[in-house]
PDB file of C-alpha atoms in Angstrom:
ATOM      1  CA  MET J 290     113.479  96.755  85.657  1.00  0.00           C
ATOM      2  CA  GLY J 291     113.909  95.937  82.091  1.00  0.00           C
ATOM      3  CA  PHE J 292     115.301  98.977  80.375  1.00  0.00           C
ATOM      4  CA  ILE J 293     116.886  97.474  77.427  1.00  0.00           C
ATOM      5  CA  LYS J 294     116.809  93.916  76.190  1.00  0.00           C
ATOM      6  CA  ASN J 295     120.560  93.586  75.496  1.00  0.00           C
ATOM      7  CA  GLN J 296     123.621  95.666  74.640  1.00  0.00           C
ATOM      8  CA  PHE J 297     122.835  95.908  71.036  1.00  0.00           C
ATOM      9  CA  SER J 298     119.134  96.757  71.266  1.00  0.00           C
ATOM     10  CA  SER J 299     118.044  99.751  69.098  1.00  0.00           C
ATOM     11  CA  VAL J 300     115.258 100.963  71.362  1.00  0.00           C
ATOM     12  CA  ILE J 301     116.168 103.100  74.683  1.00  0.00           C
ATOM     13  CA  GLU J 302     113.208 103.179  76.858  1.00  0.00           C
ATOM     14  CA  TRP J 303     111.900 102.874  80.263  1.00  0.00           C
ATOM     15  CA  ASN J 304     109.031 100.550  81.145  1.00  0.00           C
ATOM     16  CA  GLU J 305     108.713 101.520  84.756  1.00  0.00           C
ATOM     17  CA  ASN J 306     108.413  97.818  85.782  1.00  0.00           C
ATOM     18  CA  GLY J 307     109.215  98.842  89.333  1.00  0.00           C
ATOM     19  CA  ALA J 308     106.678 100.844  91.275  1.00  0.00           C
ATOM     20  CA  GLY J 309     107.534 104.104  93.046  1.00  0.00           C
ATOM     21  CA  VAL J 310     110.755 104.824  91.084  1.00  0.00           C
ATOM     22  CA  LEU J 311     111.741 108.501  90.741  1.00  0.00           C
ATOM     23  CA  PHE J 312     114.541 108.113  88.253  1.00  0.00           C
ATOM     24  CA  TYR J 313     116.317 105.336  86.368  1.00  0.00           C
ATOM     25  CA  LYS J 314     119.704 105.530  84.588  1.00  0.00           C
ATOM     26  CA  PHE J 315     120.287 103.759  81.253  1.00  0.00           C
ATOM     27  CA  GLN J 316     122.934 101.305  81.935  1.00  0.00           C
ATOM     28  CA  ASN J 317     124.299 100.709  78.534  1.00  0.00           C
ATOM     29  CA  GLN J 318     126.475 103.568  77.635  1.00  0.00           C
ATOM     30  CA  GLU J 319     126.958 102.588  73.897  1.00  0.00           C
ATOM     31  CA  ILE J 320     124.171 104.033  71.853  1.00  0.00           C
ATOM     32  CA  LYS J 321     124.629 102.862  68.313  1.00  0.00           C
ATOM     33  CA  LYS J 322     123.454 104.120  64.862  1.00  0.00           C
ATOM     34  CA  GLY J 323     119.800 103.599  64.347  1.00  0.00           C
ATOM     35  CA  SER J 324     118.841 103.681  67.974  1.00  0.00           C
ATOM     36  CA  ARG J 325     115.686 105.164  68.866  1.00  0.00           C
ATOM     37  CA  LEU J 326     114.407 106.946  72.083  1.00  0.00           C
ATOM     38  CA  ILE J 327     110.789 106.323  73.447  1.00  0.00           C
ATOM     39  CA  ILE J 328     109.661 108.852  76.123  1.00  0.00           C
ATOM     40  CA  ARG J 329     106.369 107.837  77.746  1.00  0.00           C
ATOM     41  CA  PRO J 330     103.927 110.026  79.548  1.00  0.00           C
ATOM     42  CA  GLY J 331     105.043 111.212  82.809  1.00  0.00           C
ATOM     43  CA  GLN J 332     108.756 110.797  81.866  1.00  0.00           C
ATOM     44  CA  ASP J 333     111.630 113.185  80.976  1.00  0.00           C
ATOM     45  CA  ALA J 334     114.891 112.038  79.417  1.00  0.00           C
ATOM     46  CA  ILE J 335     118.196 113.461  80.073  1.00  0.00           C
ATOM     47  CA  PHE J 336     121.298 112.935  78.030  1.00  0.00           C
ATOM     48  CA  LEU J 337     124.714 112.942  80.002  1.00  0.00           C
ATOM     49  CA  TYR J 338     128.121 112.890  78.510  1.00  0.00           C
ATOM     50  CA  ASN J 339     131.122 112.639  80.888  1.00  0.00           C
ATOM     51  CA  GLY J 340     128.845 113.619  83.774  1.00  0.00           C
ATOM     52  CA  ARG J 341     127.512 116.835  82.074  1.00  0.00           C
ATOM     53  CA  VAL J 342     123.971 117.468  81.135  1.00  0.00           C
ATOM     54  CA  GLU J 343     123.840 117.567  77.292  1.00  0.00           C
ATOM     55  CA  GLY J 344     120.169 117.931  76.725  1.00  0.00           C
ATOM     56  CA  ILE J 345     116.800 117.553  78.596  1.00  0.00           C
ATOM     57  CA  PHE J 346     113.854 116.135  76.605  1.00  0.00           C
ATOM     58  CA  VAL J 347     110.442 116.393  78.265  1.00  0.00           C
ATOM     59  CA  GLU J 348     107.893 115.771  75.368  1.00  0.00           C
ATOM     60  CA  ASP J 349     106.722 112.102  75.148  1.00  0.00           C
ATOM     61  CA  GLY J 350     107.148 110.296  71.801  1.00  0.00           C
ATOM     62  CA  ASP J 351     109.393 108.143  69.701  1.00  0.00           C
ATOM     63  CA  TYR J 352     112.506 109.778  68.552  1.00  0.00           C
ATOM     64  CA  ASP J 353     115.324 108.840  66.128  1.00  0.00           C
ATOM     65  CA  ILE J 354     118.455 109.655  68.195  1.00  0.00           C
ATOM     66  CA  GLU J 355     120.809 110.451  65.146  1.00  0.00           C
ATOM     67  CA  SER J 356     118.262 113.018  63.597  1.00  0.00           C
ATOM     68  CA  ASP J 357     116.020 114.082  66.481  1.00  0.00           C
ATOM     69  CA  ILE J 358     118.234 113.942  69.330  1.00  0.00           C
ATOM     70  CA  ILE J 359     121.769 114.637  68.662  1.00  0.00           C
ATOM     71  CA  PRO J 360     121.425 118.010  66.791  1.00  0.00           C
ATOM     72  CA  PHE J 361     119.903 119.238  70.010  1.00  0.00           C
ATOM     73  CA  LEU J 362     122.860 118.228  72.325  1.00  0.00           C
ATOM     74  CA  THR J 363     125.197 120.794  73.637  1.00  0.00           C
ATOM     75  CA  THR J 364     128.711 119.298  72.757  1.00  0.00           C
ATOM     76  CA  LEU J 365     127.577 116.425  70.506  1.00  0.00           C
ATOM     77  CA  LYS J 366     125.870 118.255  67.672  1.00  0.00           C
ATOM     78  CA  SER J 367     128.524 117.188  65.164  1.00  0.00           C
ATOM     79  CA  PHE J 368     128.825 113.675  66.301  1.00  0.00           C
ATOM     80  CA  LYS J 369     128.771 111.088  63.334  1.00  0.00           C
ATOM     81  CA  PHE J 370     127.974 107.576  63.901  1.00  0.00           C
ATOM     82  CA  GLY J 371     130.366 105.267  62.293  1.00  0.00           C
ATOM     83  CA  PHE J 372     130.570 101.541  61.873  1.00  0.00           C
ATOM     84  CA  SER J 373     132.379 101.086  65.000  1.00  0.00           C
ATOM     85  CA  THR J 374     131.907 104.473  66.613  1.00  0.00           C
ATOM     86  CA  PRO J 375     128.737 104.274  69.007  1.00  0.00           C
ATOM     87  CA  LEU J 376     127.734 107.193  71.070  1.00  0.00           C
ATOM     88  CA  ARG J 377     129.026 106.672  74.666  1.00  0.00           C
ATOM     89  CA  ALA J 378     126.428 108.560  76.679  1.00  0.00           C
ATOM     90  CA  GLU J 379     124.094 108.043  79.554  1.00  0.00           C
ATOM     91  CA  VAL J 380     120.442 108.495  79.381  1.00  0.00           C
ATOM     92  CA  LEU J 381     118.631 109.342  82.720  1.00  0.00           C
ATOM     93  CA  PHE J 382     114.861 108.888  82.893  1.00  0.00           C
ATOM     94  CA  ILE J 383     112.969 111.070  85.251  1.00  0.00           C
ATOM     95  CA  ASN J 384     109.515 110.112  86.557  1.00  0.00           C
ATOM     96  CA  THR J 385     107.740 113.265  86.796  1.00  0.00           C
ATOM     97  CA  LYS J 386     104.399 111.964  88.263  1.00  0.00           C
ATOM     98  CA  GLU J 387     103.407 112.838  91.764  1.00  0.00           C
ATOM     99  CA  LEU J 388     103.687 109.631  94.044  1.00  0.00           C
ATOM    100  CA  LEU J 389     101.645 108.885  97.246  1.00  0.00           C
ATOM    101  CA  VAL J 390     103.482 107.269  99.905  1.00  0.00           C
ATOM    102  CA  LYS J 391     102.191 105.831 103.208  1.00  0.00           C
ATOM    103  CA  TRP J 392     104.180 106.420 106.398  1.00  0.00           C
ATOM    104  CA  GLY J 393     104.208 105.366 109.989  1.00  0.00           C
ATOM    105  CA  THR J 394     106.470 105.900 112.906  1.00  0.00           C
ATOM    106  CA  LYS J 395     108.638 102.897 113.716  1.00  0.00           C
ATOM    107  CA  ASN J 396     108.700 103.328 117.477  1.00  0.00           C
ATOM    108  CA  ALA J 397     106.402 105.280 119.918  1.00  0.00           C
ATOM    109  CA  ILE J 398     107.168 108.795 120.509  1.00  0.00           C
ATOM    110  CA  ASN J 399     107.344 109.720 124.046  1.00  0.00           C
ATOM    111  CA  LEU J 400     105.800 113.207 124.459  1.00  0.00           C
ATOM    112  CA  PRO J 401     106.244 115.276 127.747  1.00  0.00           C
ATOM    113  CA  ALA J 402     103.055 115.115 129.562  1.00  0.00           C
ATOM    114  CA  PRO J 403     102.013 116.287 133.172  1.00  0.00           C
ATOM    115  CA  GLY J 404     102.080 113.472 135.529  1.00  0.00           C
ATOM    116  CA  LEU J 405     103.886 111.136 133.423  1.00  0.00           C
ATOM    117  CA  PRO J 406     107.616 111.054 134.413  1.00  0.00           C
ATOM    118  CA  GLY J 407     108.657 108.992 131.217  1.00  0.00           C
ATOM    119  CA  GLY J 408     106.213 111.017 128.746  1.00  0.00           C
ATOM    120  CA  MET J 409     103.247 109.863 126.998  1.00  0.00           C
ATOM    121  CA  PRO J 410     103.999 107.378 124.168  1.00  0.00           C
ATOM    122  CA  ILE J 411     102.093 107.666 120.867  1.00  0.00           C
ATOM    123  CA  ARG J 412     102.333 106.556 117.422  1.00  0.00           C
ATOM    124  CA  ALA J 413     101.067 108.393 114.144  1.00  0.00           C
ATOM    125  CA  PHE J 414     100.295 107.269 110.668  1.00  0.00           C
ATOM    126  CA  GLY J 415      99.610 109.006 107.329  1.00  0.00           C
ATOM    127  CA  THR J 416     100.644 109.721 103.819  1.00  0.00           C
ATOM    128  CA  PHE J 417     102.686 112.089 101.917  1.00  0.00           C
ATOM    129  CA  ASN J 418     103.302 112.998  98.247  1.00  0.00           C
ATOM    130  CA  CYS J 419     106.536 113.454  96.608  1.00  0.00           C
ATOM    131  CA  ARG J 420     108.086 114.182  93.147  1.00  0.00           C
ATOM    132  CA  VAL J 421     111.186 115.281  91.381  1.00  0.00           C
ATOM    133  CA  ALA J 422     111.444 119.120  91.790  1.00  0.00           C
ATOM    134  CA  ALA J 423     114.759 119.902  90.265  1.00  0.00           C
ATOM    135  CA  HIS J 424     116.572 117.843  87.635  1.00  0.00           C
ATOM    136  CA  GLU J 425     119.870 119.415  87.954  1.00  0.00           C
ATOM    137  CA  VAL J 426     119.949 118.868  91.709  1.00  0.00           C
ATOM    138  CA  VAL J 427     118.949 115.178  91.408  1.00  0.00           C
ATOM    139  CA  ILE J 428     121.729 114.708  88.848  1.00  0.00           C
ATOM    140  CA  GLU J 429     124.298 116.367  91.168  1.00  0.00           C
ATOM    141  CA  LYS J 430     123.366 114.824  94.434  1.00  0.00           C
ATOM    142  CA  LEU J 431     121.817 111.337  93.456  1.00  0.00           C
ATOM    143  CA  ALA J 432     122.301 110.400  89.826  1.00  0.00           C
ATOM    144  CA  GLY J 433     126.126 110.382  90.140  1.00  0.00           C
ATOM    145  CA  ILE J 434     126.244 107.472  92.720  1.00  0.00           C
ATOM    146  CA  ARG J 435     122.679 105.903  92.243  1.00  0.00           C
ATOM    147  CA  GLN J 436     121.323 103.737  89.415  1.00  0.00           C
ATOM    148  CA  THR J 437     117.736 104.479  90.655  1.00  0.00           C
ATOM    149  CA  TYR J 438     116.087 106.407  93.517  1.00  0.00           C
ATOM    150  CA  THR J 439     112.578 105.192  94.915  1.00  0.00           C
ATOM    151  CA  VAL J 440     109.992 106.417  97.061  1.00  0.00           C
ATOM    152  CA  GLY J 441     111.187 103.984  99.544  1.00  0.00           C
ATOM    153  CA  ASP J 442     114.504 106.053  99.735  1.00  0.00           C
ATOM    154  CA  VAL J 443     112.433 109.144 100.200  1.00  0.00           C
ATOM    155  CA  LYS J 444     110.451 107.431 102.985  1.00  0.00           C
ATOM    156  CA  GLU J 445     113.708 106.239 104.792  1.00  0.00           C
ATOM    157  CA  ARG J 446     115.037 109.724 104.910  1.00  0.00           C
ATOM    158  CA  ILE J 447     111.789 111.275 105.993  1.00  0.00           C
ATOM    159  CA  ILE J 448     111.230 108.476 108.789  1.00  0.00           C
ATOM    160  CA  ALA J 449     114.640 109.144 109.983  1.00  0.00           C
ATOM    161  CA  SER J 450     113.721 112.844 110.958  1.00  0.00           C
ATOM    162  CA  LEU J 451     109.988 112.378 111.616  1.00  0.00           C
ATOM    163  CA  ASP J 452     110.248 111.665 115.270  1.00  0.00           C
ATOM    164  CA  GLN J 453     111.868 114.801 116.226  1.00  0.00           C
ATOM    165  CA  LEU J 454     109.519 116.880 113.874  1.00  0.00           C
ATOM    166  CA  LEU J 455     106.518 115.289 115.463  1.00  0.00           C
ATOM    167  CA  MET J 456     107.594 115.977 118.932  1.00  0.00           C
ATOM    168  CA  SER J 457     108.575 119.618 118.058  1.00  0.00           C
ATOM    169  CA  TRP J 458     105.198 120.334 116.410  1.00  0.00           C
ATOM    170  CA  ILE J 459     103.020 118.489 118.887  1.00  0.00           C
ATOM    171  CA  SER J 460     104.740 119.997 121.893  1.00  0.00           C
ATOM    172  CA  LYS J 461     103.878 123.487 120.584  1.00  0.00           C
ATOM    173  CA  GLU J 462     102.256 125.751 123.387  1.00  0.00           C
ATOM    174  CA  GLY J 463      98.547 125.129 123.887  1.00  0.00           C
ATOM    175  CA  ARG J 464      98.236 121.855 122.296  1.00  0.00           C
ATOM    176  CA  ASP J 465      95.819 119.252 123.923  1.00  0.00           C
ATOM    177  CA  MET J 466      98.027 116.110 124.285  1.00  0.00           C
ATOM    178  CA  PHE J 467      94.912 114.037 124.668  1.00  0.00           C
ATOM    179  CA  ASN J 468      93.007 115.469 121.624  1.00  0.00           C
ATOM    180  CA  LEU J 469      95.765 115.625 118.983  1.00  0.00           C
ATOM    181  CA  GLN J 470      93.613 114.587 116.158  1.00  0.00           C
ATOM    182  CA  ALA J 471      91.650 117.881 116.417  1.00  0.00           C
ATOM    183  CA  ASP J 472      94.877 119.815 115.441  1.00  0.00           C
ATOM    184  CA  ALA J 473      96.257 117.153 113.173  1.00  0.00           C
ATOM    185  CA  ARG J 474      96.099 119.494 110.110  1.00  0.00           C
ATOM    186  CA  ASN J 475      98.068 122.256 111.498  1.00  0.00           C
ATOM    187  CA  ILE J 476     100.544 119.841 112.818  1.00  0.00           C
ATOM    188  CA  ALA J 477     101.055 118.207 109.431  1.00  0.00           C
ATOM    189  CA  LYS J 478     101.275 121.658 107.625  1.00  0.00           C
ATOM    190  CA  GLY J 479     104.083 122.435 109.946  1.00  0.00           C
ATOM    191  CA  ILE J 480     105.972 119.200 109.184  1.00  0.00           C
ATOM    192  CA  GLU J 481     105.436 119.353 105.504  1.00  0.00           C
ATOM    193  CA  GLY J 482     107.175 122.710 105.324  1.00  0.00           C
ATOM    194  CA  GLU J 483     110.377 121.413 107.100  1.00  0.00           C
ATOM    195  CA  LEU J 484     110.426 117.937 105.150  1.00  0.00           C
ATOM    196  CA  ASP J 485     110.094 119.792 101.789  1.00  0.00           C
ATOM    197  CA  ALA J 486     112.965 122.097 102.756  1.00  0.00           C
ATOM    198  CA  ASP J 487     115.106 119.123 103.635  1.00  0.00           C
ATOM    199  CA  MET J 488     114.314 116.987 100.467  1.00  0.00           C
ATOM    200  CA  ARG J 489     114.655 119.783  97.987  1.00  0.00           C
ATOM    201  CA  THR J 490     118.455 119.561  98.894  1.00  0.00           C
ATOM    202  CA  LEU J 491     118.258 116.350  96.925  1.00  0.00           C
ATOM    203  CA  GLY J 492     116.061 117.696  94.238  1.00  0.00           C
ATOM    204  CA  ILE J 493     112.942 116.031  95.691  1.00  0.00           C
ATOM    205  CA  GLY J 494     109.800 118.134  96.630  1.00  0.00           C
ATOM    206  CA  ILE J 495     107.204 117.046  99.368  1.00  0.00           C
ATOM    207  CA  SER J 496     103.832 118.423  98.063  1.00  0.00           C
ATOM    208  CA  GLY J 497     101.825 117.055 100.608  1.00  0.00           C
ATOM    209  CA  PHE J 498     102.021 115.594 104.175  1.00  0.00           C
ATOM    210  CA  ARG J 499      98.985 114.229 106.083  1.00  0.00           C
ATOM    211  CA  ILE J 500      98.435 112.793 109.499  1.00  0.00           C
ATOM    212  CA  GLU J 501      95.478 110.259 109.347  1.00  0.00           C
ATOM    213  CA  SER J 502      95.481 109.135 112.929  1.00  0.00           C
ATOM    214  CA  PHE J 503      97.370 109.308 116.237  1.00  0.00           C
ATOM    215  CA  SER J 504      97.393 106.076 118.282  1.00  0.00           C
ATOM    216  CA  TYR J 505      97.559 106.406 122.187  1.00  0.00           C
ATOM    217  CA  PRO J 506      98.276 103.552 124.587  1.00  0.00           C
ATOM    218  CA  GLU J 507      95.612 101.090 125.484  1.00  0.00           C
ATOM    219  CA  GLU J 508      95.349 102.544 128.986  1.00  0.00           C
ATOM    220  CA  ILE J 509      94.839 106.143 127.792  1.00  0.00           C
ATOM    221  CA  ARG J 510      92.321 104.934 125.148  1.00  0.00           C
ATOM    222  CA  LYS J 511      90.202 103.168 127.865  1.00  0.00           C
ATOM    223  CA  MET J 512      90.253 106.319 129.947  1.00  0.00           C
ATOM    224  CA  GLN J 513      89.153 108.394 127.032  1.00  0.00           C
ATOM    225  CA  GLU J 514      86.199 106.011 126.311  1.00  0.00           C
ATOM    226  CA  LYS J 515      85.282 106.032 129.986  1.00  0.00           C
ATOM    227  CA  ALA J 516      85.080 109.917 130.107  1.00  0.00           C
ATOM    228  CA  ALA J 517      83.043 109.918 126.881  1.00  0.00           C
ATOM    229  CA  ALA J 518      80.599 107.439 128.275  1.00  0.00           C
ATOM    230  CA  GLN J 519      80.140 109.499 131.519  1.00  0.00           C
ATOM    231  CA  SER J 520      79.769 112.567 129.768  1.00  0.00           C
ATOM    232  CA  MET J 521      77.339 110.957 127.523  1.00  0.00           C
ATOM    233  CA  VAL J 522      75.139 109.486 130.255  1.00  0.00           C
ATOM    234  CA  GLY J 523      75.001 112.434 132.781  1.00  0.00           C
ATOM    235  CA  ASP J 524      72.465 111.024 135.173  1.00  0.00           C
ATOM    236  CA  MET J 525      70.963 107.764 136.258  1.00  0.00           C
ATOM    237  CA  ASN J 526      67.980 107.967 134.021  1.00  0.00           C
ATOM    238  CA  LYS J 527      70.122 108.116 130.899  1.00  0.00           C
ATOM    239  CA  TYR J 528      72.329 105.389 132.103  1.00  0.00           C
ATOM    240  CA  THR J 529      69.193 103.183 132.657  1.00  0.00           C
ATOM    241  CA  GLN J 530      68.031 103.910 129.201  1.00  0.00           C
ATOM    242  CA  MET J 531      71.474 103.045 127.812  1.00  0.00           C
ATOM    243  CA  ALA J 532      71.597  99.913 129.809  1.00  0.00           C
ATOM    244  CA  ALA J 533      68.250  98.802 128.724  1.00  0.00           C
ATOM    245  CA  ALA J 534      68.816  99.420 125.133  1.00  0.00           C
ATOM    246  CA  ASP J 535      72.103  97.658 125.349  1.00  0.00           C
ATOM    247  CA  SER J 536      70.838  94.571 126.973  1.00  0.00           C
ATOM    248  CA  LEU J 537      67.763  94.290 124.590  1.00  0.00           C
ATOM    249  CA  GLY J 538      70.071  94.512 121.704  1.00  0.00           C
ATOM    250  CA  LYS J 539      72.087  91.682 123.088  1.00  0.00           C
ATOM    251  CA  GLY J 540      69.102  89.484 123.965  1.00  0.00           C
ATOM    252  CA  GLY J 541      69.297  86.568 126.499  1.00  0.00           C
ATOM    253  CA  ALA J 542      68.351  86.725 130.414  1.00  0.00           C
ATOM    254  CA  GLY J 543      69.453  90.345 130.553  1.00  0.00           C
ATOM    255  CA  ALA J 544      66.735  91.466 128.035  1.00  0.00           C
ATOM    256  CA  GLY J 545      64.117  89.779 130.077  1.00  0.00           C
ATOM    257  CA  MET J 546      65.072  91.485 133.283  1.00  0.00           C
ATOM    258  CA  VAL J 547      65.545  94.828 131.764  1.00  0.00           C
ATOM    259  CA  SER J 548      62.125  94.380 130.079  1.00  0.00           C
ATOM    260  CA  ASP J 549      60.469  93.518 133.412  1.00  0.00           C
ATOM    261  CA  MET J 550      62.144  96.584 135.103  1.00  0.00           C
ATOM    262  CA  VAL J 551      60.828  98.870 132.258  1.00  0.00           C
ATOM    263  CA  GLY J 552      57.425  97.456 132.759  1.00  0.00           C
ATOM    264  CA  LEU J 553      57.425  97.927 136.423  1.00  0.00           C
ATOM    265  CA  GLN J 554      58.658 101.557 135.961  1.00  0.00           C
ATOM    266  CA  MET J 555      55.842 102.140 133.470  1.00  0.00           C
ATOM    267  CA  GLY J 556      53.227 100.621 135.878  1.00  0.00           C
ATOM    268  CA  MET J 557      54.378 102.806 138.872  1.00  0.00           C
ATOM    269  CA  ALA J 558      54.266 105.764 136.543  1.00  0.00           C
ATOM    270  CA  ILE J 559      50.573 105.051 135.473  1.00  0.00           C
ATOM    271  CA  GLY J 560      49.656 104.323 139.155  1.00  0.00           C
ATOM    272  CA  GLN J 561      51.234 107.681 140.287  1.00  0.00           C
ATOM    273  CA  GLN J 562      49.235 109.412 137.498  1.00  0.00           C
ATOM    274  CA  MET J 563      46.105 108.049 138.771  1.00  0.00           C
ATOM    275  CA  VAL J 564      46.745 109.178 142.343  1.00  0.00           C
ATOM    276  CA  ASN J 565      47.479 112.584 141.170  1.00  0.00           C
ATOM    277  CA  GLN J 566      44.254 112.666 139.217  1.00  0.00           C
ATOM    278  CA  MET J 567      42.019 111.420 142.257  1.00  0.00           C
ATOM    279  CA  ASN J 568      43.849 114.038 144.463  1.00  0.00           C
ATOM    280  CA  ALA J 569      43.014 116.929 141.964  1.00  0.00           C
ATOM    281  CA  GLY J 570      39.280 115.700 142.021  1.00  0.00           C
ATOM    282  CA  GLY J 571      39.136 116.075 145.887  1.00  0.00           C
ATOM    283  CA  GLY J 572      35.887 115.340 147.789  1.00  0.00           C
ATOM    284  CA  ASN J 573      33.680 115.423 144.757  1.00  0.00           C
ATOM    285  CA  MET J 574      34.789 112.122 143.597  1.00  0.00           C
ATOM    286  CA  ALA J 575      34.317 110.544 147.081  1.00  0.00           C
ATOM    287  CA  GLY J 576      30.959 112.208 147.408  1.00  0.00           C
ATOM    288  CA  GLN J 577      29.832 110.821 144.150  1.00  0.00           C
ATOM    289  CA  ALA J 578      30.883 107.329 144.974  1.00  0.00           C
ATOM    290  CA  GLN J 579      28.974 107.078 148.300  1.00  0.00           C
ATOM    291  CA  PRO J 580      25.490 107.359 147.184  1.00  0.00           C
ATOM    292  CA  ALA J 581      26.049 104.827 144.347  1.00  0.00           C
ATOM    293  CA  ALA J 582      27.453 102.417 147.213  1.00  0.00           C
ATOM    294  CA  GLN J 583      24.470 103.010 149.319  1.00  0.00           C
ATOM    295  CA  GLY J 584      21.827 102.650 146.523  1.00  0.00           C
ATOM    296  CA  GLY J 585      23.399  99.323 145.351  1.00  0.00           C
ATOM    297  CA  ALA J 586      23.160  97.859 149.144  1.00  0.00           C
ATOM    298  CA  GLY J 587      19.378  97.261 149.352  1.00  0.00           C
ATOM    299  CA  PRO J 588      17.007  94.821 147.402  1.00  0.00           C
ATOM    300  CA  LYS J 589      15.038  95.968 144.483  1.00  0.00           C
ATOM    301  CA  PHE J 590      11.749  93.987 145.625  1.00  0.00           C
ATOM    302  CA  CYS J 591      10.514  93.345 149.095  1.00  0.00           C
ATOM    303  CA  PRO J 592      11.330  89.738 150.143  1.00  0.00           C
ATOM    304  CA  ASN J 593       8.020  89.388 152.053  1.00  0.00           C
ATOM    305  CA  CYS J 594       5.379  90.625 149.451  1.00  0.00           C
ATOM    306  CA  GLY J 595       7.401  91.334 146.324  1.00  0.00           C
ATOM    307  CA  THR J 596       6.527  95.002 146.086  1.00  0.00           C
ATOM    308  CA  PRO J 597       9.090  97.238 144.302  1.00  0.00           C
ATOM    309  CA  THR J 598      11.157  98.816 147.031  1.00  0.00           C
ATOM    310  CA  THR J 599      12.021 102.239 145.140  1.00  0.00           C
ATOM    311  CA  GLY J 600      15.254 102.654 147.199  1.00  0.00           C
ATOM    312  CA  SER J 601      13.324 102.912 150.624  1.00  0.00           C
ATOM    313  CA  LYS J 602      14.350 101.203 153.886  1.00  0.00           C
ATOM    314  CA  PHE J 603      10.835  99.658 154.680  1.00  0.00           C
ATOM    315  CA  CYS J 604       8.347  98.061 152.331  1.00  0.00           C
ATOM    316  CA  GLY J 605       5.562 100.555 151.527  1.00  0.00           C
ATOM    317  CA  ASN J 606       3.072  97.517 151.268  1.00  0.00           C
ATOM    318  CA  CYS J 607       3.800  95.317 154.119  1.00  0.00           C
ATOM    319  CA  GLY J 608       6.252  97.493 156.291  1.00  0.00           C
ATOM    320  CA  THR J 609       8.904  94.816 156.178  1.00  0.00           C
ATOM    321  CA  GLN J 610      12.532  96.367 156.921  1.00  0.00           C
ATOM    322  CA  LEU J 611      14.607  96.189 153.829  1.00  0.00           C
ATOM    323  CA  LEU J 612      18.295  95.430 154.710  1.00  0.00           C
TER     324      LEU J 612
END
């Protein structure tokens, strides 16, 4: 992070070259005559003298230190810059923006579960928001011994206590160990409150904590998928339909076999429908079919004399029997 170009620079500013920094302390304690202070949006500047807070400046802008800053300092109001008398003070820049941080459990957390002597190992992932909540506490607890404080430092402290917090809030009575995602919001809210209380002892506030997902062991995940598939199928007909759709989607020999099976089932269904219709018609259909069969058995003309038969068993002209 380049805060000031060199020891004799006349501009005191923080460019925030490092991402996720919550505060940065100006390293050069000598502020010379003619120096200017630049406060960017989302920054506060705190002047420290002999470890004490002299003034806090929250409005962004470009300030002349001699005319715009010193008159508002507590014990340095009458300080006069001389040729060889620079102001020996510290400037602490505070990042006032809210920062989003991703988190994840380092190791699996073994949760007590019935039938699992060693517990059920799970992992969790999500995000949290943090920001500087109390300038004075940050100065007292952190700035005295740290040059910077980053979201990485906040994350390290949170991860250190997260395992116990997750185990405590997940193990609350009535929670379904195999469906934690459904209760993730309530679990996250409980954890957020405890993390915020802990981090505020350092002047850092946790304004949001979210659990995006729980990760179960592979064996548990496969059991969940199998149970979901069985509840979806329900019976053999639904299973056949799902298998047919799956095979047709994949193509190949399986698709042809399933297509034949579906065609056979359709043919059987149509045949059954025809039988039902015939049974519903009863003897009428049989009675209607018989005369048609008989009428169509004999010749239309006599084979001996050629006289039209008109459906008779014997020829009316020559008496020949008609078969």
